[in-house]
Amino acid sequence: GMTIIGATTPVQALEAVRAQQVHAALVDLNFEQGRTSGDQGLDLVARLHQADPMLPITVMTAWSSIGLALEAMRRGARDFVEKP
């Protein structure tokens, strides 16, 4: 019974949250090939949280660390998933 809204860029994700009611967000922390710092996703998490502070945001990454998980939570994520 859920509708999935795909976004391939941070801009598309923000537009979706601003244009309609979104019940949850699943955000990968790395978008561009060759970048593994998570900075892109962390920025998106902060911007999504700013747009809708009640939006549950789960982040995922294959490049996890405790520091990255803590930073994601600090920026507004509610959960952190390490991809295999």
PDB file of C-alpha atoms in Angstrom:
ATOM      1  CA  GLY A   1       0.000   0.000   0.000  1.00  0.00           C
ATOM      2  CA  MET A   2       2.957   2.370  -0.362  1.00  0.00           C
ATOM      3  CA  THR A   3       3.858   4.616  -3.240  1.00  0.00           C
ATOM      4  CA  ILE A   4       7.556   4.955  -3.999  1.00  0.00           C
ATOM      5  CA  ILE A   5       8.854   8.269  -5.286  1.00  0.00           C
ATOM      6  CA  GLY A   6      12.223   7.886  -6.934  1.00  0.00           C
ATOM      7  CA  ALA A   7      14.769  10.669  -7.002  1.00  0.00           C
ATOM      8  CA  THR A   8      18.111  10.393  -8.724  1.00  0.00           C
ATOM      9  CA  THR A   9      19.489  13.714  -7.490  1.00  0.00           C
ATOM     10  CA  PRO A  10      19.314  15.685  -4.250  1.00  0.00           C
ATOM     11  CA  VAL A  11      17.381  18.412  -6.065  1.00  0.00           C
ATOM     12  CA  GLN A  12      14.705  15.908  -7.120  1.00  0.00           C
ATOM     13  CA  ALA A  13      14.434  14.575  -3.563  1.00  0.00           C
ATOM     14  CA  LEU A  14      13.973  18.053  -2.124  1.00  0.00           C
ATOM     15  CA  GLU A  15      11.406  18.939  -4.779  1.00  0.00           C
ATOM     16  CA  ALA A  16       9.432  15.797  -3.942  1.00  0.00           C
ATOM     17  CA  VAL A  17       9.364  16.601  -0.225  1.00  0.00           C
ATOM     18  CA  ARG A  18       8.281  20.173  -0.900  1.00  0.00           C
ATOM     19  CA  ALA A  19       5.619  19.247  -3.487  1.00  0.00           C
ATOM     20  CA  GLN A  20       3.805  16.422  -1.713  1.00  0.00           C
ATOM     21  CA  GLN A  21       3.419  14.607   1.545  1.00  0.00           C
ATOM     22  CA  VAL A  22       6.269  12.149   1.987  1.00  0.00           C
ATOM     23  CA  HIS A  23       6.049   9.658   4.846  1.00  0.00           C
ATOM     24  CA  ALA A  24       9.683   8.508   4.917  1.00  0.00           C
ATOM     25  CA  ALA A  25      12.962   8.901   3.058  1.00  0.00           C
ATOM     26  CA  LEU A  26      15.677   6.347   2.308  1.00  0.00           C
ATOM     27  CA  VAL A  27      18.880   8.165   1.377  1.00  0.00           C
ATOM     28  CA  ASP A  28      22.105   6.680   0.064  1.00  0.00           C
ATOM     29  CA  LEU A  29      25.037   8.734   1.301  1.00  0.00           C
ATOM     30  CA  ASN A  30      27.046   8.565  -1.939  1.00  0.00           C
ATOM     31  CA  PHE A  31      25.661   9.601  -5.333  1.00  0.00           C
ATOM     32  CA  GLU A  32      28.589  10.206  -7.660  1.00  0.00           C
ATOM     33  CA  GLN A  33      30.838   7.384  -8.780  1.00  0.00           C
ATOM     34  CA  GLY A  34      34.178   7.455  -7.010  1.00  0.00           C
ATOM     35  CA  ARG A  35      32.990   9.495  -4.019  1.00  0.00           C
ATOM     36  CA  THR A  36      32.719   7.596  -0.735  1.00  0.00           C
ATOM     37  CA  SER A  37      32.907  10.285   1.955  1.00  0.00           C
ATOM     38  CA  GLY A  38      29.139  10.495   2.459  1.00  0.00           C
ATOM     39  CA  ASP A  39      29.234  14.298   2.296  1.00  0.00           C
ATOM     40  CA  GLN A  40      26.653  14.465  -0.491  1.00  0.00           C
ATOM     41  CA  GLY A  41      24.142  12.367   1.421  1.00  0.00           C
ATOM     42  CA  LEU A  42      24.802  14.116   4.722  1.00  0.00           C
ATOM     43  CA  ASP A  43      24.047  17.441   3.075  1.00  0.00           C
ATOM     44  CA  LEU A  44      20.818  16.028   1.637  1.00  0.00           C
ATOM     45  CA  VAL A  45      19.796  14.635   5.032  1.00  0.00           C
ATOM     46  CA  ALA A  46      20.245  18.069   6.611  1.00  0.00           C
ATOM     47  CA  ARG A  47      18.267  19.758   3.837  1.00  0.00           C
ATOM     48  CA  LEU A  48      15.445  17.199   3.994  1.00  0.00           C
ATOM     49  CA  HIS A  49      15.301  17.562   7.771  1.00  0.00           C
ATOM     50  CA  GLN A  50      15.150  21.341   7.402  1.00  0.00           C
ATOM     51  CA  ALA A  51      12.328  21.041   4.841  1.00  0.00           C
ATOM     52  CA  ASP A  52      10.347  18.638   7.076  1.00  0.00           C
ATOM     53  CA  PRO A  53      11.656  18.126  10.627  1.00  0.00           C
ATOM     54  CA  MET A  54       9.164  15.297  11.230  1.00  0.00           C
ATOM     55  CA  LEU A  55      10.217  13.274   8.161  1.00  0.00           C
ATOM     56  CA  PRO A  56      11.747   9.930   9.184  1.00  0.00           C
ATOM     57  CA  ILE A  57      15.016   9.634   7.273  1.00  0.00           C
ATOM     58  CA  THR A  58      16.989   6.395   7.021  1.00  0.00           C
ATOM     59  CA  VAL A  59      20.451   6.576   5.503  1.00  0.00           C
ATOM     60  CA  MET A  60      22.373   3.733   3.922  1.00  0.00           C
ATOM     61  CA  THR A  61      25.928   3.303   2.762  1.00  0.00           C
ATOM     62  CA  ALA A  62      28.494   0.653   1.994  1.00  0.00           C
ATOM     63  CA  TRP A  63      31.201   2.939   3.449  1.00  0.00           C
ATOM     64  CA  SER A  64      30.035   3.100   7.045  1.00  0.00           C
ATOM     65  CA  SER A  65      31.801   4.166  10.196  1.00  0.00           C
ATOM     66  CA  ILE A  66      30.675   5.097  13.673  1.00  0.00           C
ATOM     67  CA  GLY A  67      31.582   8.728  12.999  1.00  0.00           C
ATOM     68  CA  LEU A  68      29.540   8.789   9.806  1.00  0.00           C
ATOM     69  CA  ALA A  69      26.535   7.245  11.559  1.00  0.00           C
ATOM     70  CA  LEU A  70      26.744   9.796  14.368  1.00  0.00           C
ATOM     71  CA  GLU A  71      27.008  12.673  11.895  1.00  0.00           C
ATOM     72  CA  ALA A  72      23.984  11.397   9.962  1.00  0.00           C
ATOM     73  CA  MET A  73      21.951  11.294  13.177  1.00  0.00           C
ATOM     74  CA  ARG A  74      23.160  14.750  14.147  1.00  0.00           C
ATOM     75  CA  ARG A  75      21.919  16.082  10.806  1.00  0.00           C
ATOM     76  CA  GLY A  76      18.469  14.544  11.156  1.00  0.00           C
ATOM     77  CA  ALA A  77      18.573  10.859  10.224  1.00  0.00           C
ATOM     78  CA  ARG A  78      16.638   8.485  12.438  1.00  0.00           C
ATOM     79  CA  ASP A  79      18.340   5.272  11.356  1.00  0.00           C
ATOM     80  CA  PHE A  80      21.558   4.135   9.673  1.00  0.00           C
ATOM     81  CA  VAL A  81      21.862   0.990   7.563  1.00  0.00           C
ATOM     82  CA  GLU A  82      25.146  -0.506   6.406  1.00  0.00           C
ATOM     83  CA  LYS A  83      24.855  -2.071   2.959  1.00  0.00           C
ATOM     84  CA  PRO A  84      26.598  -5.401   2.452  1.00  0.00           C
TER      85      PRO A  84
END
